[in-house]
């Protein structure tokens, strides 16, 4: 028996290709959610399958007691794509990448008596006990999980963060595009103001790019679109295109051996998958395919937003991290279910936003098919009200 911790849909899949998933009963679904932003190259990408298989036939795991060549290569690749010197730690998930960021910020701040980390309201940073507390949403801090660790607080806006930061603040963490809290891209000006404030006050700026990173917004990191150079950046989701991997990149190489670690983190299998994924995504970016896909996808969303303006308030987000914010929260589940019944998978975010994280290589045909089904779903819901 499995634990009862997921509100699962009564549906399972047996295979997939591109942006298409085939259900156990044979029905096909267009996946506009990529397994919550993970399957950046679509389902069962042939090249990745080949690489994983080759690596599995060579060496899967040796432990971090020894050198791991594909881990070094992936670390170098990430630094190259970031365009400056970072030191990278590999984990297995987004929450673990953020745990690493918290420990780094605390170790950095310790000699100056700084150990507090501030986050933003409506953020989401993970499910471990520390990253839950880091998450700026009260519903993630239920009393049955108390006591939570000390030293975490969150505020409603960047202005509030700046007002409340103190000589004890070691770091500030933000999602440049909030993923779980309603697809919400932070304002460019606000982020610039925060980056300047952090720099002037020796506070580490951490961007959680677990969801918005790895080309999801069109650039390798959303930080690039915002023109900032964070002290620490965390990654996961799309980095392994389905193979579990997380990463924390820091400008400061301050851990000593024993300060942090992971049994599985950065093993041969996961980092080989990461190397393939980044190579393939860079190729798609350079050929203009990611930008074109984003242009086409957002055009289709805009068409829906215009056609169903009685249901949709606005299109939100950045790049291929998109939302359709609804006027009424009670319509969210109706649309989610209607989409599912019509063979298209979308995600929910916040109280009233349909979330879209399509595979970054989704074909034109699959996009067309998905939006046709989505249009039908909107039509049905509108008719039912
Ligand atoms: C921005 C952000 N940070 C952290 C996490 C946690 O990642 P994981 O579920 O891999 O631990 C998520 C997951 O949705 C996320 O969206």
Short mmCIF file of C-alpha atoms and ligand atoms in Angstrom, two decimals:
data_model
loop_
_atom_site.label_atom_id
_atom_site.label_comp_id
_atom_site.label_asym_id
_atom_site.label_seq_id
_atom_site.Cartn_x
_atom_site.Cartn_y
_atom_site.Cartn_z
CA UNK A 1 0.00 0.00 0.00
CA UNK A 2 1.11 3.54 -0.70
CA UNK A 3 0.85 6.49 1.67
CA UNK A 4 -2.13 8.74 1.25
CA UNK A 5 -0.11 11.92 0.64
CA UNK A 6 -1.12 12.65 -2.97
CA UNK A 7 -4.53 13.67 -4.29
CA UNK A 8 -4.07 11.59 -7.41
CA UNK A 9 -6.28 11.65 -10.48
CA UNK A 10 -7.73 8.21 -11.27
CA UNK A 11 -5.58 7.84 -14.36
CA UNK A 12 -2.27 6.15 -15.15
CA UNK A 13 0.02 6.13 -18.15
CA UNK A 14 1.91 3.29 -19.74
CA UNK A 15 4.09 5.14 -22.25
CA UNK A 16 4.86 8.45 -23.84
CA UNK A 17 6.54 10.14 -26.79
CA UNK A 18 7.11 13.83 -27.36
CA UNK A 19 4.38 15.75 -25.56
CA UNK A 20 1.99 12.80 -25.79
CA UNK A 21 1.18 10.36 -23.00
CA UNK A 22 -0.69 7.11 -23.58
CA UNK A 23 -3.00 6.08 -20.75
CA UNK A 24 -3.36 2.53 -19.47
CA UNK A 25 -6.65 2.31 -21.34
CA UNK A 26 -5.07 3.48 -24.61
CA UNK A 27 -6.35 7.07 -24.69
CA UNK A 28 -3.80 9.71 -25.68
CA UNK A 29 -3.20 12.94 -23.77
CA UNK A 30 -1.27 16.04 -24.77
CA UNK A 31 0.90 16.95 -21.82
CA UNK A 32 1.08 20.72 -21.31
CA UNK A 33 2.54 20.17 -17.81
CA UNK A 34 5.65 18.05 -18.55
CA UNK A 35 5.25 16.09 -15.31
CA UNK A 36 5.36 19.42 -13.39
CA UNK A 37 8.10 21.02 -15.45
CA UNK A 38 10.39 17.99 -15.47
CA UNK A 39 10.16 16.50 -18.97
CA UNK A 40 11.86 19.42 -20.70
CA UNK A 41 12.62 17.22 -23.73
CA UNK A 42 9.22 15.53 -23.77
CA UNK A 43 8.49 11.94 -22.84
CA UNK A 44 10.96 9.12 -23.36
CA UNK A 45 13.31 11.16 -25.57
CA UNK A 46 15.28 8.71 -27.69
CA UNK A 47 18.67 10.39 -27.28
CA UNK A 48 18.34 10.53 -23.50
CA UNK A 49 17.20 6.89 -23.38
CA UNK A 50 20.30 5.94 -25.37
CA UNK A 51 22.62 7.89 -23.05
CA UNK A 52 21.03 6.49 -19.88
CA UNK A 53 21.21 2.98 -21.25
CA UNK A 54 24.84 3.39 -22.28
CA UNK A 55 25.76 4.83 -18.88
CA UNK A 56 23.82 2.12 -17.05
CA UNK A 57 25.76 -0.48 -18.98
CA UNK A 58 29.04 1.21 -18.02
CA UNK A 59 28.68 2.51 -14.46
CA UNK A 60 25.63 3.78 -12.57
CA UNK A 61 27.04 4.75 -9.21
CA UNK A 62 30.35 4.82 -7.39
CA UNK A 63 29.59 7.34 -4.55
CA UNK A 64 30.97 10.78 -3.87
CA UNK A 65 33.97 9.21 -2.15
CA UNK A 66 35.54 9.13 -5.61
CA UNK A 67 35.81 11.37 -8.66
CA UNK A 68 32.83 11.30 -11.02
CA UNK A 69 33.74 12.52 -14.50
CA UNK A 70 30.21 13.36 -15.77
CA UNK A 71 29.59 15.27 -12.51
CA UNK A 72 32.63 17.47 -13.18
CA UNK A 73 31.48 17.93 -16.76
CA UNK A 74 27.97 18.97 -15.69
CA UNK A 75 29.37 21.37 -13.11
CA UNK A 76 31.54 22.98 -15.81
CA UNK A 77 28.62 23.16 -18.23
CA UNK A 78 26.42 24.91 -15.68
CA UNK A 79 29.18 27.48 -14.95
CA UNK A 80 29.72 28.03 -18.67
CA UNK A 81 26.01 28.62 -19.20
CA UNK A 82 25.88 30.95 -16.19
CA UNK A 83 28.79 32.88 -17.69
CA UNK A 84 30.73 33.28 -14.46
CA UNK A 85 32.50 31.34 -11.77
CA UNK A 86 30.25 29.24 -9.57
CA UNK A 87 30.86 26.14 -7.45
CA UNK A 88 28.26 23.45 -7.90
CA UNK A 89 26.85 20.80 -5.56
CA UNK A 90 24.60 18.06 -6.93
CA UNK A 91 21.58 16.76 -5.07
CA UNK A 92 18.54 14.72 -6.06
CA UNK A 93 15.69 17.23 -5.89
CA UNK A 94 14.75 20.88 -5.67
CA UNK A 95 14.21 20.80 -1.91
CA UNK A 96 17.67 19.32 -1.43
CA UNK A 97 19.21 21.96 -3.66
CA UNK A 98 17.53 24.60 -1.47
CA UNK A 99 18.72 22.88 1.72
CA UNK A 100 22.24 23.29 0.37
CA UNK A 101 21.55 26.99 -0.32
CA UNK A 102 20.31 27.50 3.26
CA UNK A 103 23.40 25.85 4.73
CA UNK A 104 25.70 27.87 2.47
CA UNK A 105 24.02 31.15 3.40
CA UNK A 106 24.25 30.28 7.10
CA UNK A 107 27.88 29.29 6.91
CA UNK A 108 28.64 32.47 4.95
CA UNK A 109 26.84 34.59 7.54
CA UNK A 110 28.01 32.77 10.68
CA UNK A 111 31.21 34.79 11.33
CA UNK A 112 29.10 37.99 11.21
CA UNK A 113 26.31 36.62 13.42
CA UNK A 114 23.91 36.32 10.47
CA UNK A 115 21.77 33.21 10.21
CA UNK A 116 18.30 34.31 9.11
CA UNK A 117 16.83 33.68 5.67
CA UNK A 118 13.97 35.69 4.24
CA UNK A 119 11.59 34.57 1.49
CA UNK A 120 8.57 36.03 -0.30
CA UNK A 121 4.89 35.40 0.33
CA UNK A 122 3.36 32.84 -2.05
CA UNK A 123 6.71 31.22 -2.68
CA UNK A 124 7.33 27.48 -2.71
CA UNK A 125 10.72 26.03 -1.87
CA UNK A 126 10.18 22.37 -1.01
CA UNK A 127 8.82 19.78 1.38
CA UNK A 128 11.65 19.07 3.80
CA UNK A 129 11.07 20.58 7.22
CA UNK A 130 13.44 23.53 6.57
CA UNK A 131 12.26 24.25 3.02
CA UNK A 132 8.64 24.07 4.18
CA UNK A 133 9.45 26.79 6.70
CA UNK A 134 11.26 28.70 3.96
CA UNK A 135 8.09 28.52 1.87
CA UNK A 136 6.10 31.74 2.24
CA UNK A 137 2.64 30.22 2.54
CA UNK A 138 1.01 29.56 5.91
CA UNK A 139 -0.78 26.43 4.67
CA UNK A 140 2.63 24.73 4.45
CA UNK A 141 3.31 25.35 8.16
CA UNK A 142 0.57 23.30 9.86
CA UNK A 143 0.87 22.84 13.61
CA UNK A 144 1.10 19.04 13.22
CA UNK A 145 4.61 19.49 11.77
CA UNK A 146 5.85 21.77 14.55
CA UNK A 147 8.41 22.62 15.74
CA UNK A 148 9.88 24.11 12.57
CA UNK A 149 13.47 25.36 12.58
CA UNK A 150 14.05 28.98 13.57
CA UNK A 151 15.53 31.71 11.45
CA UNK A 152 13.01 31.88 8.60
CA UNK A 153 10.54 34.62 7.82
CA UNK A 154 8.65 35.81 4.77
CA UNK A 155 7.15 39.09 3.63
CA UNK A 156 4.50 40.18 1.15
CA UNK A 157 6.71 42.25 -1.10
CA UNK A 158 10.31 43.11 -1.89
CA UNK A 159 9.81 46.48 -0.22
CA UNK A 160 8.72 44.66 2.94
CA UNK A 161 11.74 42.37 2.74
CA UNK A 162 14.04 45.37 2.49
CA UNK A 163 12.26 47.08 5.39
CA UNK A 164 12.47 44.02 7.65
CA UNK A 165 15.94 42.70 6.81
CA UNK A 166 18.35 43.16 9.70
CA UNK A 167 22.00 42.70 10.65
CA UNK A 168 21.01 39.05 11.28
CA UNK A 169 19.85 38.43 7.69
CA UNK A 170 22.17 36.01 5.93
CA UNK A 171 20.20 35.51 2.73
CA UNK A 172 17.09 36.32 0.74
CA UNK A 173 15.57 33.67 -1.52
CA UNK A 174 13.18 34.40 -4.38
CA UNK A 175 11.57 32.56 -7.27
CA UNK A 176 11.79 35.02 -10.16
CA UNK A 177 8.64 33.45 -11.51
CA UNK A 178 6.61 31.96 -8.68
CA UNK A 179 5.46 28.54 -9.81
CA UNK A 180 3.22 27.00 -7.17
CA UNK A 181 1.89 30.29 -5.81
CA UNK A 182 0.08 31.35 -9.03
CA UNK A 183 2.32 31.84 -12.05
CA UNK A 184 3.64 35.23 -11.07
CA UNK A 185 6.73 36.87 -12.58
CA UNK A 186 8.37 39.33 -10.21
CA UNK A 187 8.79 42.91 -11.43
CA UNK A 188 12.12 43.69 -13.04
CA UNK A 189 12.52 46.93 -11.08
CA UNK A 190 11.73 45.27 -7.76
CA UNK A 191 14.25 42.49 -8.35
CA UNK A 192 16.94 45.03 -9.31
CA UNK A 193 16.19 46.94 -6.12
CA UNK A 194 16.52 43.77 -4.04
CA UNK A 195 19.77 42.75 -5.76
CA UNK A 196 21.26 46.18 -5.02
CA UNK A 197 20.07 46.07 -1.41
CA UNK A 198 21.53 42.59 -0.85
CA UNK A 199 24.86 43.61 -2.32
CA UNK A 200 25.09 46.74 -0.21
CA UNK A 201 24.22 44.85 2.97
CA UNK A 202 26.31 41.72 2.49
CA UNK A 203 23.20 39.55 2.23
CA UNK A 204 23.32 36.61 -0.17
CA UNK A 205 20.75 36.73 -2.94
CA UNK A 206 19.48 33.24 -3.74
CA UNK A 207 17.30 32.54 -6.77
CA UNK A 208 15.31 29.34 -6.61
CA UNK A 209 15.26 28.34 -10.27
CA UNK A 210 14.04 24.83 -9.58
CA UNK A 211 10.97 25.50 -11.72
CA UNK A 212 11.85 28.59 -13.75
CA UNK A 213 15.44 27.57 -14.61
CA UNK A 214 16.95 25.37 -17.33
CA UNK A 215 15.48 27.31 -20.29
CA UNK A 216 11.92 27.26 -18.92
CA UNK A 217 11.70 31.04 -19.38
CA UNK A 218 13.64 30.91 -22.66
CA UNK A 219 17.05 31.54 -21.09
CA UNK A 220 19.18 29.05 -19.17
CA UNK A 221 18.33 30.96 -16.01
CA UNK A 222 15.56 33.49 -15.44
CA UNK A 223 18.19 35.55 -13.58
CA UNK A 224 19.62 36.42 -16.99
CA UNK A 225 16.29 37.92 -18.10
CA UNK A 226 16.30 39.98 -14.91
CA UNK A 227 19.89 41.12 -15.43
CA UNK A 228 21.04 39.88 -12.03
CA UNK A 229 23.91 37.68 -10.96
CA UNK A 230 22.69 35.85 -7.83
CA UNK A 231 25.12 34.58 -5.20
CA UNK A 232 23.39 31.21 -5.19
CA UNK A 233 21.12 29.58 -7.79
CA UNK A 234 19.23 26.32 -7.28
CA UNK A 235 18.05 23.95 -10.01
CA UNK A 236 16.21 20.64 -10.37
CA UNK A 237 13.11 19.66 -12.41
CA UNK A 238 14.10 20.12 -16.09
CA UNK A 239 17.82 19.52 -15.53
CA UNK A 240 17.61 15.75 -15.93
CA UNK A 241 14.60 15.71 -18.31
CA UNK A 242 12.98 13.12 -16.01
CA UNK A 243 16.00 11.64 -14.25
CA UNK A 244 16.02 12.96 -10.65
CA UNK A 245 18.70 15.59 -10.12
CA UNK A 246 19.08 18.86 -8.23
CA UNK A 247 21.90 21.36 -8.18
CA UNK A 248 23.01 24.32 -6.12
CA UNK A 249 25.47 26.76 -7.73
CA UNK A 250 27.23 29.20 -5.41
CA UNK A 251 29.73 31.99 -5.94
CA UNK A 252 31.28 31.02 -2.62
CA UNK A 253 33.22 27.80 -2.17
CA UNK A 254 32.87 27.80 1.61
CA UNK A 255 31.97 24.24 2.54
CA UNK A 256 34.68 22.08 4.04
CA UNK A 257 34.62 18.31 3.54
CA UNK A 258 31.88 16.93 5.78
CA UNK A 259 29.78 20.13 5.81
CA UNK A 260 27.37 18.75 3.26
CA UNK A 261 26.87 15.73 1.05
CA UNK A 262 24.55 13.24 -0.54
CA UNK A 263 24.82 9.51 -1.18
CA UNK A 264 23.18 9.59 -4.59
CA UNK A 265 23.67 13.25 -5.57
CA UNK A 266 25.45 13.72 -8.88
CA UNK A 267 26.01 10.05 -9.61
CA UNK A 268 27.03 8.78 -13.03
CA UNK A 269 23.50 8.10 -14.22
CA UNK A 270 21.96 11.41 -13.13
CA UNK A 271 24.79 13.64 -14.32
CA UNK A 272 25.08 11.84 -17.67
CA UNK A 273 21.37 12.57 -18.11
CA UNK A 274 22.01 16.20 -17.09
CA UNK A 275 24.84 16.56 -19.59
CA UNK A 276 22.72 15.21 -22.39
CA UNK A 277 19.76 17.38 -21.42
CA UNK A 278 21.77 20.61 -21.28
CA UNK A 279 23.50 19.79 -24.57
CA UNK A 280 20.19 19.17 -26.29
CA UNK A 281 18.49 22.23 -24.80
CA UNK A 282 21.42 24.44 -25.81
CA UNK A 283 21.13 23.09 -29.35
CA UNK A 284 17.38 23.84 -29.38
CA UNK A 285 18.03 27.32 -27.99
CA UNK A 286 20.74 28.13 -30.54
CA UNK A 287 18.61 26.93 -33.44
CA UNK A 288 15.84 29.29 -32.31
CA UNK A 289 13.41 26.40 -31.65
CA UNK A 290 12.82 27.21 -27.98
CA UNK A 291 12.08 30.87 -28.71
CA UNK A 292 9.78 29.93 -31.58
CA UNK A 293 7.94 27.41 -29.42
CA UNK A 294 7.44 30.04 -26.72
CA UNK A 295 6.16 32.52 -29.29
CA UNK A 296 3.66 30.01 -30.71
CA UNK A 297 2.54 28.75 -27.31
CA UNK A 298 1.91 32.21 -25.87
CA UNK A 299 0.06 33.22 -29.06
CA UNK A 300 -2.30 30.27 -28.56
CA UNK A 301 -2.81 31.18 -24.90
CA UNK A 302 -3.56 34.78 -25.89
CA UNK A 303 -6.17 33.54 -28.35
CA UNK A 304 -7.85 31.55 -25.57
CA UNK A 305 -7.64 34.50 -23.16
CA UNK A 306 -9.37 36.71 -25.74
CA UNK A 307 -12.01 34.17 -26.70
CA UNK A 308 -12.89 33.23 -23.12
CA UNK A 309 -12.41 36.54 -21.41
CA UNK A 310 -15.44 35.93 -19.23
CA UNK A 311 -13.44 33.10 -17.61
CA UNK A 312 -9.85 34.30 -18.04
CA UNK A 313 -8.57 37.46 -16.39
CA UNK A 314 -5.03 37.49 -17.80
CA UNK A 315 -2.16 35.50 -19.23
CA UNK A 316 0.74 35.52 -16.78
CA UNK A 317 4.29 34.18 -16.52
CA UNK A 318 7.43 34.29 -18.59
CA UNK A 319 8.58 32.22 -21.56
CA UNK A 320 7.31 28.65 -21.37
CA UNK A 321 6.26 29.08 -17.74
CA UNK A 322 2.76 30.35 -18.39
CA UNK A 323 -0.46 30.88 -16.53
CA UNK A 324 -4.04 31.71 -17.35
CA UNK A 325 -5.34 33.55 -14.34
CA UNK A 326 -9.08 33.02 -13.94
CA UNK A 327 -11.61 35.48 -12.62
CA UNK A 328 -13.06 32.90 -10.25
CA UNK A 329 -11.21 30.29 -8.23
CA UNK A 330 -14.20 27.91 -8.42
CA UNK A 331 -13.62 27.61 -12.17
CA UNK A 332 -10.11 26.22 -11.72
CA UNK A 333 -11.05 22.62 -10.95
CA UNK A 334 -13.85 22.69 -13.54
CA UNK A 335 -11.38 23.67 -16.27
CA UNK A 336 -8.71 21.28 -15.03
CA UNK A 337 -11.18 18.39 -15.20
CA UNK A 338 -12.69 19.44 -18.53
CA UNK A 339 -9.18 19.63 -20.00
CA UNK A 340 -8.40 16.15 -18.66
CA UNK A 341 -11.65 14.74 -20.05
CA UNK A 342 -10.78 16.22 -23.42
CA UNK A 343 -7.30 14.70 -23.43
CA UNK A 344 -5.03 17.57 -22.40
CA UNK A 345 -3.02 17.76 -19.19
CA UNK A 346 -2.66 21.12 -17.49
CA UNK A 347 -1.65 22.07 -13.95
CA UNK A 348 -3.16 24.22 -11.26
CA UNK A 349 -1.26 26.96 -9.50
CA UNK A 350 -2.24 29.22 -6.62
CA UNK A 351 -5.94 29.77 -6.10
CA UNK A 352 -7.13 30.54 -9.62
CA UNK A 353 -4.43 29.94 -12.22
CA UNK A 354 -4.14 27.24 -14.85
CA UNK A 355 -0.47 26.51 -15.25
CA UNK A 356 1.33 25.47 -18.42
CA UNK A 357 4.88 24.06 -18.50
CA UNK A 358 5.01 22.39 -21.93
CA UNK A 359 7.97 20.31 -23.06
CA UNK A 360 10.46 22.78 -24.56
CA UNK A 361 10.58 20.77 -27.79
CA UNK A 362 6.82 20.27 -28.20
CA UNK A 363 5.96 19.80 -31.88
CA UNK A 364 3.62 22.14 -33.77
CA UNK A 365 1.15 19.29 -34.32
CA UNK A 366 0.98 18.38 -30.64
CA UNK A 367 0.60 22.03 -29.70
CA UNK A 368 -2.24 22.42 -32.20
CA UNK A 369 -3.96 19.26 -30.99
CA UNK A 370 -3.59 20.31 -27.34
CA UNK A 371 -5.05 23.78 -27.89
CA UNK A 372 -7.94 22.38 -29.92
CA UNK A 373 -8.78 20.12 -26.98
CA UNK A 374 -8.33 22.95 -24.52
CA UNK A 375 -10.66 25.16 -26.54
CA UNK A 376 -13.29 22.44 -26.36
CA UNK A 377 -12.79 22.20 -22.59
CA UNK A 378 -13.29 25.96 -22.15
CA UNK A 379 -16.38 25.86 -24.38
CA UNK A 380 -17.88 23.06 -22.29
CA UNK A 381 -17.22 24.80 -18.99
CA UNK A 382 -18.63 28.08 -20.25
CA UNK A 383 -21.76 26.29 -21.43
CA UNK A 384 -22.19 24.52 -18.10
CA UNK A 385 -22.20 27.72 -15.99
C1 LIG B 1 10.43 26.73 -7.05
C2 LIG B 1 10.51 25.38 -6.44
N1 LIG B 1 11.43 25.13 -5.51
C3 LIG B 1 11.55 23.92 -4.94
C4 LIG B 1 10.72 22.89 -5.29
C5 LIG B 1 10.88 21.53 -4.64
O1 LIG B 1 11.41 20.65 -5.56
P1 LIG B 1 11.34 19.06 -5.30
O2 LIG B 1 9.92 18.66 -5.35
O3 LIG B 1 12.16 18.50 -6.43
O4 LIG B 1 11.97 18.84 -3.99
C6 LIG B 1 9.73 23.10 -6.26
C7 LIG B 1 8.82 22.02 -6.64
O5 LIG B 1 7.76 22.21 -7.18
C8 LIG B 1 9.63 24.37 -6.85
O6 LIG B 1 8.71 24.64 -7.78
#
